[in-house]
């Protein structure tokens, strides 16, 4: 049960962090993260 709770919290945190990039197209965001 603790593991599930931790995972849930992590997902929640990740969603919060990716919010600013949500407006950007996924392709553009990927380009910024992994420049080729």
Coordinates of C-alpha atoms in Angstrom, one line a residue, residues 5-30:
X5 CA 0.8 5.8 -2.3
X6 CA 4.3 6.8 -3.3
X7 CA 3.7 6.1 -7.0
X8 CA 0.5 8.1 -6.8
X9 CA 2.3 11.0 -5.2
X10 CA 5.1 10.9 -7.8
X11 CA 2.6 10.9 -10.7
X12 CA 0.8 13.8 -9.1
X13 CA 4.1 15.7 -8.8
X14 CA 5.1 15.0 -12.3
X15 CA 1.7 16.2 -13.7
X16 CA 2.2 19.4 -11.7
X17 CA 5.7 19.9 -13.2
X18 CA 4.6 19.2 -16.8
X19 CA 1.8 21.7 -16.6
X20 CA 3.8 24.7 -17.9
X21 CA 4.8 22.6 -20.9
X22 CA 1.3 21.4 -21.6
X23 CA 0.5 24.4 -23.8
X24 CA 3.5 23.6 -26.0
X25 CA 3.1 20.9 -28.7
X26 CA 4.4 17.6 -27.6
X27 CA 6.8 17.5 -30.6
X28 CA 8.3 20.9 -29.7
X29 CA 8.6 19.9 -26.0
X30 CA 10.4 16.7 -27.1

